[in-house]
PDB file of C-alpha atoms in Angstrom:
ATOM      1  CA  GLN A   1     -17.102  -0.615   8.345  1.00 56.00           C
ATOM      2  CA  GLN A   2     -13.986   0.410   6.440  1.00 64.00           C
ATOM      3  CA  GLN A   3     -11.489  -1.019   8.870  1.00 89.00           C
ATOM      4  CA  VAL A   4      -9.340  -4.045   8.419  1.00 95.00           C
ATOM      5  CA  LYS A   5      -7.993  -5.326  11.723  1.00 97.00           C
ATOM      6  CA  GLN A   6      -4.638  -7.080  11.624  1.00 97.00           C
ATOM      7  CA  SER A   7      -2.834  -9.116  14.260  1.00 96.00           C
ATOM      8  CA  PRO A   8      -0.328  -9.636  15.702  1.00 97.00           C
ATOM      9  CA  GLN A   9       1.501  -6.325  15.600  1.00 96.00           C
ATOM     10  CA  SER A  10       4.827  -8.141  15.711  1.00 97.00           C
ATOM     11  CA  LEU A  11       5.873 -11.746  15.315  1.00 97.00           C
ATOM     12  CA  ILE A  12       9.132 -13.561  15.949  1.00 98.00           C
ATOM     13  CA  VAL A  13       9.617 -16.968  14.378  1.00 98.00           C
ATOM     14  CA  GLN A  14      12.519 -19.362  14.197  1.00 98.00           C
ATOM     15  CA  LYS A  15      13.950 -20.227  10.802  1.00 97.00           C
ATOM     16  CA  GLY A  16      11.961 -23.052   9.285  1.00 97.00           C
ATOM     17  CA  GLY A  17       8.870 -22.293  11.333  1.00 97.00           C
ATOM     18  CA  ILE A  18       5.423 -21.200  10.216  1.00 98.00           C
ATOM     19  CA  SER A  19       4.443 -17.529  10.387  1.00 98.00           C
ATOM     20  CA  ILE A  20       0.737 -16.790  10.670  1.00 98.00           C
ATOM     21  CA  ILE A  21      -0.796 -13.331  10.351  1.00 98.00           C
ATOM     22  CA  ASN A  22      -4.508 -12.730  10.726  1.00 98.00           C
ATOM     23  CA  CYS A  23      -6.904 -10.108   9.416  1.00 98.00           C
ATOM     24  CA  ALA A  24     -10.596  -9.439   9.938  1.00 97.00           C
ATOM     25  CA  TYR A  25     -12.999  -7.119   8.176  1.00 96.00           C
ATOM     26  CA  GLU A  26     -16.571  -5.918   8.502  1.00 93.00           C
ATOM     27  CA  ASN A  27     -17.547  -4.532   5.119  1.00 89.00           C
ATOM     28  CA  THR A  28     -19.059  -7.250   2.947  1.00 89.00           C
ATOM     29  CA  ALA A  29     -18.562  -5.025  -0.095  1.00 88.00           C
ATOM     30  CA  PHE A  30     -14.856  -5.879  -0.119  1.00 91.00           C
ATOM     31  CA  ASP A  31     -14.166  -8.050  -3.151  1.00 90.00           C
ATOM     32  CA  TYR A  32     -10.421  -8.681  -3.257  1.00 92.00           C
ATOM     33  CA  PHE A  33      -7.889  -9.282  -0.514  1.00 95.00           C
ATOM     34  CA  PRO A  34      -4.179  -8.816  -1.243  1.00 95.00           C
ATOM     35  CA  TRP A  35      -1.194  -9.180   1.040  1.00 97.00           C
ATOM     36  CA  TYR A  36       1.780  -6.891   0.658  1.00 96.00           C
ATOM     37  CA  GLN A  37       5.357  -7.258   1.894  1.00 97.00           C
ATOM     38  CA  GLN A  38       7.345  -4.157   2.719  1.00 97.00           C
ATOM     39  CA  PHE A  39      11.019  -3.862   3.534  1.00 96.00           C
ATOM     40  CA  PRO A  40      12.331  -0.768   5.373  1.00 94.00           C
ATOM     41  CA  GLY A  41      12.550   2.251   3.109  1.00 93.00           C
ATOM     42  CA  LYS A  42      10.832   0.482   0.222  1.00 95.00           C
ATOM     43  CA  GLY A  43       7.357   0.467  -1.249  1.00 95.00           C
ATOM     44  CA  PRO A  44       4.994  -2.446  -0.619  1.00 96.00           C
ATOM     45  CA  ALA A  45       5.234  -5.382  -2.998  1.00 94.00           C
ATOM     46  CA  LEU A  46       2.274  -7.613  -3.799  1.00 93.00           C
ATOM     47  CA  LEU A  47       2.799 -11.055  -2.310  1.00 95.00           C
ATOM     48  CA  ILE A  48      -0.402 -12.954  -2.924  1.00 95.00           C
ATOM     49  CA  ALA A  49      -4.098 -12.132  -3.244  1.00 94.00           C
ATOM     50  CA  ILE A  50      -7.446 -13.885  -3.035  1.00 95.00           C
ATOM     51  CA  ARG A  51     -11.070 -13.291  -3.960  1.00 92.00           C
ATOM     52  CA  PRO A  52     -13.875 -14.154  -1.516  1.00 90.00           C
ATOM     53  CA  ASP A  53     -15.196 -17.014  -3.619  1.00 91.00           C
ATOM     54  CA  VAL A  54     -12.031 -19.013  -2.907  1.00 93.00           C
ATOM     55  CA  SER A  55     -11.186 -20.494   0.506  1.00 95.00           C
ATOM     56  CA  GLU A  56      -7.486 -20.978   0.004  1.00 96.00           C
ATOM     57  CA  LYS A  57      -4.727 -19.926  -2.364  1.00 97.00           C
ATOM     58  CA  LYS A  58      -1.157 -21.108  -2.313  1.00 97.00           C
ATOM     59  CA  GLU A  59       1.875 -19.681  -4.061  1.00 95.00           C
ATOM     60  CA  GLY A  60       5.130 -21.300  -3.106  1.00 96.00           C
ATOM     61  CA  ARG A  61       5.644 -20.938   0.643  1.00 97.00           C
ATOM     62  CA  PHE A  62       2.814 -18.416   0.976  1.00 97.00           C
ATOM     63  CA  THR A  63      -0.804 -19.426   1.553  1.00 97.00           C
ATOM     64  CA  ILE A  64      -3.914 -17.328   2.109  1.00 97.00           C
ATOM     65  CA  SER A  65      -6.783 -18.912   3.997  1.00 96.00           C
ATOM     66  CA  PHE A  66     -10.127 -17.150   3.618  1.00 96.00           C
ATOM     67  CA  ASN A  67     -13.216 -17.613   5.785  1.00 95.00           C
ATOM     68  CA  LYS A  68     -16.029 -15.647   4.213  1.00 94.00           C
ATOM     69  CA  SER A  69     -18.630 -16.388   6.885  1.00 94.00           C
ATOM     70  CA  ALA A  70     -16.301 -15.247   9.653  1.00 95.00           C
ATOM     71  CA  LYS A  71     -15.000 -12.353   7.546  1.00 95.00           C
ATOM     72  CA  GLN A  72     -11.442 -13.337   8.323  1.00 97.00           C
ATOM     73  CA  PHE A  73      -8.399 -14.167   6.272  1.00 97.00           C
ATOM     74  CA  SER A  74      -4.866 -15.111   7.126  1.00 98.00           C
ATOM     75  CA  LEU A  75      -1.411 -15.405   5.629  1.00 98.00           C
ATOM     76  CA  HIS A  76       0.690 -18.471   6.330  1.00 98.00           C
ATOM     77  CA  ILE A  77       4.395 -18.423   5.528  1.00 98.00           C
ATOM     78  CA  MET A  78       5.785 -21.949   5.552  1.00 97.00           C
ATOM     79  CA  ASP A  79       9.459 -22.700   6.185  1.00 98.00           C
ATOM     80  CA  SER A  80      10.050 -19.086   7.199  1.00 98.00           C
ATOM     81  CA  GLN A  81      13.460 -17.681   6.292  1.00 97.00           C
ATOM     82  CA  PRO A  82      15.464 -14.716   7.643  1.00 97.00           C
ATOM     83  CA  GLY A  83      14.933 -13.059   4.272  1.00 97.00           C
ATOM     84  CA  ASP A  84      11.195 -13.040   5.004  1.00 97.00           C
ATOM     85  CA  SER A  85      11.804 -10.560   7.827  1.00 98.00           C
ATOM     86  CA  ALA A  86       9.707  -7.564   6.794  1.00 97.00           C
ATOM     87  CA  THR A  87       6.433  -5.822   7.525  1.00 98.00           C
ATOM     88  CA  TYR A  88       3.354  -7.509   6.117  1.00 98.00           C
ATOM     89  CA  PHE A  89       0.119  -5.692   5.368  1.00 97.00           C
ATOM     90  CA  CYS A  90      -3.209  -7.234   4.583  1.00 97.00           C
ATOM     91  CA  ALA A  91      -5.615  -5.146   2.553  1.00 96.00           C
ATOM     92  CA  ALA A  92      -9.161  -5.223   1.281  1.00 94.00           C
ATOM     93  CA  HIS A  93     -10.408  -3.793  -1.987  1.00 91.00           C
ATOM     94  CA  ARG A  94     -13.767  -2.181  -2.502  1.00 84.00           C
ATOM     95  CA  GLY A  95     -14.700  -2.435  -6.143  1.00 75.00           C
ATOM     96  CA  SER A  96     -16.892   0.625  -6.456  1.00 65.00           C
ATOM     97  CA  ALA A  97     -14.219   2.953  -5.141  1.00 66.00           C
ATOM     98  CA  ARG A  98     -11.237   0.987  -6.510  1.00 76.00           C
ATOM     99  CA  GLN A  99      -9.525   1.686  -3.210  1.00 86.00           C
ATOM    100  CA  LEU A 100      -7.539  -0.447  -0.802  1.00 91.00           C
ATOM    101  CA  THR A 101      -8.037  -0.393   2.938  1.00 92.00           C
ATOM    102  CA  PHE A 102      -4.901  -1.547   4.712  1.00 95.00           C
ATOM    103  CA  GLY A 103      -4.445  -3.371   7.970  1.00 96.00           C
ATOM    104  CA  SER A 104      -2.096  -1.914  10.562  1.00 96.00           C
ATOM    105  CA  GLY A 105       0.800  -4.163   9.600  1.00 97.00           C
ATOM    106  CA  THR A 106       2.765  -6.996  11.208  1.00 98.00           C
ATOM    107  CA  GLN A 107       6.495  -6.775  11.687  1.00 98.00           C
ATOM    108  CA  LEU A 108       7.874 -10.266  11.149  1.00 98.00           C
ATOM    109  CA  THR A 109      11.312 -11.251  12.371  1.00 98.00           C
ATOM    110  CA  VAL A 110      12.658 -14.653  11.419  1.00 98.00           C
ATOM    111  CA  LEU A 111      15.582 -15.678  13.572  1.00 97.00           C
ATOM    112  CA  PRO A 112      18.454 -17.578  11.922  1.00 93.00           C
TER     113      PRO A 112
ATOM    114  CA  GLY B   1       6.082  -6.341 -15.644  1.00 71.00           C
ATOM    115  CA  ALA B   2       3.932  -3.758 -13.815  1.00 86.00           C
ATOM    116  CA  VAL B   3       6.806  -1.611 -12.617  1.00 92.00           C
ATOM    117  CA  VAL B   4       6.162   1.737 -10.968  1.00 95.00           C
ATOM    118  CA  SER B   5       8.935   4.246 -10.386  1.00 96.00           C
ATOM    119  CA  GLN B   6       9.099   7.348  -8.230  1.00 97.00           C
ATOM    120  CA  HIS B   7      11.412  10.302  -8.418  1.00 97.00           C
ATOM    121  CA  PRO B   8      13.137  11.475  -6.367  1.00 97.00           C
ATOM    122  CA  SER B   9      13.716   8.654  -3.917  1.00 97.00           C
ATOM    123  CA  ARG B  10      14.520  11.125  -1.179  1.00 97.00           C
ATOM    124  CA  VAL B  11      14.410  14.877  -0.906  1.00 97.00           C
ATOM    125  CA  ILE B  12      15.366  17.367   1.769  1.00 97.00           C
ATOM    126  CA  CYS B  13      13.952  20.859   1.545  1.00 95.00           C
ATOM    127  CA  LYS B  14      13.597  23.990   3.604  1.00 96.00           C
ATOM    128  CA  SER B  15      10.354  24.942   5.250  1.00 96.00           C
ATOM    129  CA  GLY B  16       8.173  27.021   2.956  1.00 96.00           C
ATOM    130  CA  THR B  17       9.419  25.567  -0.316  1.00 96.00           C
ATOM    131  CA  SER B  18       7.465  23.309  -2.697  1.00 97.00           C
ATOM    132  CA  VAL B  19       8.469  19.808  -3.659  1.00 97.00           C
ATOM    133  CA  LYS B  20       7.281  17.781  -6.656  1.00 97.00           C
ATOM    134  CA  ILE B  21       7.252  13.993  -6.613  1.00 98.00           C
ATOM    135  CA  GLU B  22       6.771  12.017  -9.829  1.00 97.00           C
ATOM    136  CA  CYS B  23       5.131   8.622 -10.145  1.00 96.00           C
ATOM    137  CA  ARG B  24       5.521   6.735 -13.418  1.00 95.00           C
ATOM    138  CA  SER B  25       4.156   3.432 -14.650  1.00 93.00           C
ATOM    139  CA  LEU B  26       7.069   2.133 -16.731  1.00 94.00           C
ATOM    140  CA  ASP B  27       5.583  -0.744 -18.696  1.00 89.00           C
ATOM    141  CA  PHE B  28       1.849  -0.214 -18.557  1.00 89.00           C
ATOM    142  CA  GLN B  29      -0.791   2.461 -18.796  1.00 89.00           C
ATOM    143  CA  ALA B  30      -2.538   3.546 -15.642  1.00 88.00           C
ATOM    144  CA  THR B  31      -5.736   5.529 -15.787  1.00 86.00           C
ATOM    145  CA  THR B  32      -5.866   5.497 -12.009  1.00 91.00           C
ATOM    146  CA  MET B  33      -3.042   6.127  -9.590  1.00 94.00           C
ATOM    147  CA  PHE B  34      -3.111   6.533  -5.847  1.00 95.00           C
ATOM    148  CA  TRP B  35      -1.009   8.564  -3.439  1.00 97.00           C
ATOM    149  CA  TYR B  36      -0.317   7.318   0.075  1.00 96.00           C
ATOM    150  CA  ARG B  37       1.501   8.673   3.053  1.00 97.00           C
ATOM    151  CA  GLN B  38       3.251   6.478   5.580  1.00 96.00           C
ATOM    152  CA  PHE B  39       4.685   7.524   8.936  1.00 94.00           C
ATOM    153  CA  PRO B  40       7.360   5.384  10.649  1.00 91.00           C
ATOM    154  CA  LYS B  41       6.072   2.003  11.798  1.00 90.00           C
ATOM    155  CA  GLN B  42       2.559   2.833  10.636  1.00 93.00           C
ATOM    156  CA  SER B  43       0.316   1.654   7.865  1.00 94.00           C
ATOM    157  CA  LEU B  44      -0.301   3.338   4.541  1.00 94.00           C
ATOM    158  CA  MET B  45      -2.812   6.161   4.597  1.00 93.00           C
ATOM    159  CA  LEU B  46      -4.558   6.978   1.326  1.00 93.00           C
ATOM    160  CA  MET B  47      -4.271  10.670   0.505  1.00 95.00           C
ATOM    161  CA  ALA B  48      -5.923  10.869  -2.892  1.00 95.00           C
ATOM    162  CA  THR B  49      -7.017   9.040  -6.010  1.00 93.00           C
ATOM    163  CA  SER B  50      -5.594  10.419  -9.222  1.00 91.00           C
ATOM    164  CA  ASN B  51      -7.440   9.869 -12.506  1.00 88.00           C
ATOM    165  CA  GLU B  52      -5.913  10.718 -15.860  1.00 87.00           C
ATOM    166  CA  GLY B  53      -7.436  13.814 -17.360  1.00 85.00           C
ATOM    167  CA  SER B  54      -9.601  14.716 -14.403  1.00 86.00           C
ATOM    168  CA  LYS B  55      -9.314  16.219 -10.951  1.00 89.00           C
ATOM    169  CA  ALA B  56      -7.991  14.106  -8.132  1.00 92.00           C
ATOM    170  CA  THR B  57     -10.274  12.887  -5.388  1.00 93.00           C
ATOM    171  CA  TYR B  58      -8.897  13.665  -1.954  1.00 95.00           C
ATOM    172  CA  GLU B  59      -9.563  11.757   1.238  1.00 93.00           C
ATOM    173  CA  GLN B  60     -11.153  13.509   4.151  1.00 93.00           C
ATOM    174  CA  GLY B  61      -8.676  15.651   6.029  1.00 93.00           C
ATOM    175  CA  VAL B  62      -6.193  15.973   3.165  1.00 95.00           C
ATOM    176  CA  GLU B  63      -5.726  19.576   2.048  1.00 94.00           C
ATOM    177  CA  LYS B  64      -6.100  19.695  -1.728  1.00 92.00           C
ATOM    178  CA  ASP B  65      -4.425  23.097  -1.932  1.00 94.00           C
ATOM    179  CA  LYS B  66      -1.407  21.808  -0.086  1.00 96.00           C
ATOM    180  CA  PHE B  67      -1.046  18.492  -1.897  1.00 97.00           C
ATOM    181  CA  LEU B  68      -1.502  19.246  -5.579  1.00 96.00           C
ATOM    182  CA  ILE B  69      -1.977  16.217  -7.817  1.00 94.00           C
ATOM    183  CA  ASN B  70      -1.718  16.212 -11.585  1.00 91.00           C
ATOM    184  CA  HIS B  71      -2.290  13.143 -13.762  1.00 90.00           C
ATOM    185  CA  ALA B  72      -1.607  14.502 -17.204  1.00 83.00           C
ATOM    186  CA  SER B  73      -0.845  11.239 -19.001  1.00 90.00           C
ATOM    187  CA  LEU B  74      -1.561   7.539 -18.693  1.00 91.00           C
ATOM    188  CA  THR B  75       1.917   6.917 -17.282  1.00 92.00           C
ATOM    189  CA  LEU B  76       2.609   9.904 -15.054  1.00 94.00           C
ATOM    190  CA  SER B  77       1.094  11.395 -11.938  1.00 95.00           C
ATOM    191  CA  THR B  78       2.743  14.090  -9.860  1.00 96.00           C
ATOM    192  CA  LEU B  79       2.279  15.152  -6.259  1.00 97.00           C
ATOM    193  CA  THR B  80       3.407  18.633  -5.302  1.00 97.00           C
ATOM    194  CA  VAL B  81       3.709  19.452  -1.635  1.00 97.00           C
ATOM    195  CA  THR B  82       3.296  23.212  -1.501  1.00 96.00           C
ATOM    196  CA  SER B  83       4.769  25.408   1.230  1.00 96.00           C
ATOM    197  CA  ALA B  84       6.160  22.359   2.982  1.00 96.00           C
ATOM    198  CA  HIS B  85       6.508  22.329   6.752  1.00 96.00           C
ATOM    199  CA  PRO B  86       8.327  19.899   9.052  1.00 96.00           C
ATOM    200  CA  GLU B  87       5.071  18.080   9.815  1.00 95.00           C
ATOM    201  CA  ASP B  88       4.860  17.176   6.102  1.00 96.00           C
ATOM    202  CA  SER B  89       7.987  15.073   6.495  1.00 96.00           C
ATOM    203  CA  SER B  90       6.959  11.536   5.658  1.00 96.00           C
ATOM    204  CA  PHE B  91       7.292   8.637   3.240  1.00 97.00           C
ATOM    205  CA  TYR B  92       5.123   9.225   0.183  1.00 98.00           C
ATOM    206  CA  ILE B  93       4.205   6.221  -1.932  1.00 98.00           C
ATOM    207  CA  CYS B  94       2.229   6.016  -5.156  1.00 97.00           C
ATOM    208  CA  SER B  95       0.502   3.060  -6.721  1.00 96.00           C
ATOM    209  CA  ALA B  96      -1.023   2.396 -10.117  1.00 93.00           C
ATOM    210  CA  VAL B  97      -3.717   0.156 -11.543  1.00 90.00           C
ATOM    211  CA  LEU B  98      -3.548  -1.206 -15.067  1.00 83.00           C
ATOM    212  CA  THR B  99      -5.852   0.555 -17.492  1.00 78.00           C
ATOM    213  CA  SER B 100      -6.285  -2.764 -19.275  1.00 74.00           C
ATOM    214  CA  GLY B 101      -8.086  -4.192 -16.279  1.00 72.00           C
ATOM    215  CA  GLY B 102      -7.712  -5.764 -12.881  1.00 78.00           C
ATOM    216  CA  VAL B 103      -7.758  -4.349  -9.397  1.00 83.00           C
ATOM    217  CA  THR B 104      -4.185  -4.972  -8.300  1.00 87.00           C
ATOM    218  CA  GLN B 105      -2.314  -1.895  -7.176  1.00 91.00           C
ATOM    219  CA  TYR B 106       1.377  -1.862  -8.021  1.00 93.00           C
ATOM    220  CA  PHE B 107       3.393   0.332  -5.726  1.00 95.00           C
ATOM    221  CA  GLY B 108       6.341   2.580  -6.355  1.00 96.00           C
ATOM    222  CA  PRO B 109       9.460   2.487  -4.186  1.00 97.00           C
ATOM    223  CA  GLY B 110       8.429   5.571  -2.234  1.00 97.00           C
ATOM    224  CA  THR B 111       9.874   9.040  -1.686  1.00 98.00           C
ATOM    225  CA  ARG B 112      11.282  10.107   1.651  1.00 97.00           C
ATOM    226  CA  LEU B 113      10.538  13.793   2.219  1.00 97.00           C
ATOM    227  CA  THR B 114      12.342  15.641   4.980  1.00 97.00           C
ATOM    228  CA  VAL B 115      11.406  19.262   5.596  1.00 97.00           C
ATOM    229  CA  LEU B 116      13.882  21.217   7.690  1.00 96.00           C
TER     230      LEU B 116
END
């Protein structure tokens, strides 16, 4: 119930391509879904987030698509750049506990 | 805005010693802070929730006597790893939530602990 399943584990994309990372959850009590970007040896940085009453949110090259009925959400990175190479984590927030449950992470490599 | 710092960024210690890691919210107040542990190429694992002025809430399997958490002010939480052993070597990351509202967790840069 508390798990957030993330796929793929790793992803290689050519520069300019679209990177897509998917997450699925079971617990309908989750009320907020952020994506974090983490570079090696650094803490995670908030990239973009969405609430379940919205189906899509776009910020620059980053878009979250949210399917409440399927309990799935995904991150799309348009025009991927080598500088986007990092590990991406989806997460789900449970309001009552104010805690985040993280996905297992996706290591993205964007080839020049 | 919403900057979180950690100190030290990396520490090497001998087995059996104690190590204190500080987590500070630099430009906001944080009633609630969280401590995570991350092993190489793995996800973040929540260790405990730290609330200002009260005892921390530890996740199942985390030894509260080994990982001492103190949240004495609205901008500072500390994690002390007591009697550290090599298996405690890890990347420790804190996060903070604005007291003024919202659910977003802002993360610190992490502390790399190596126990020899």
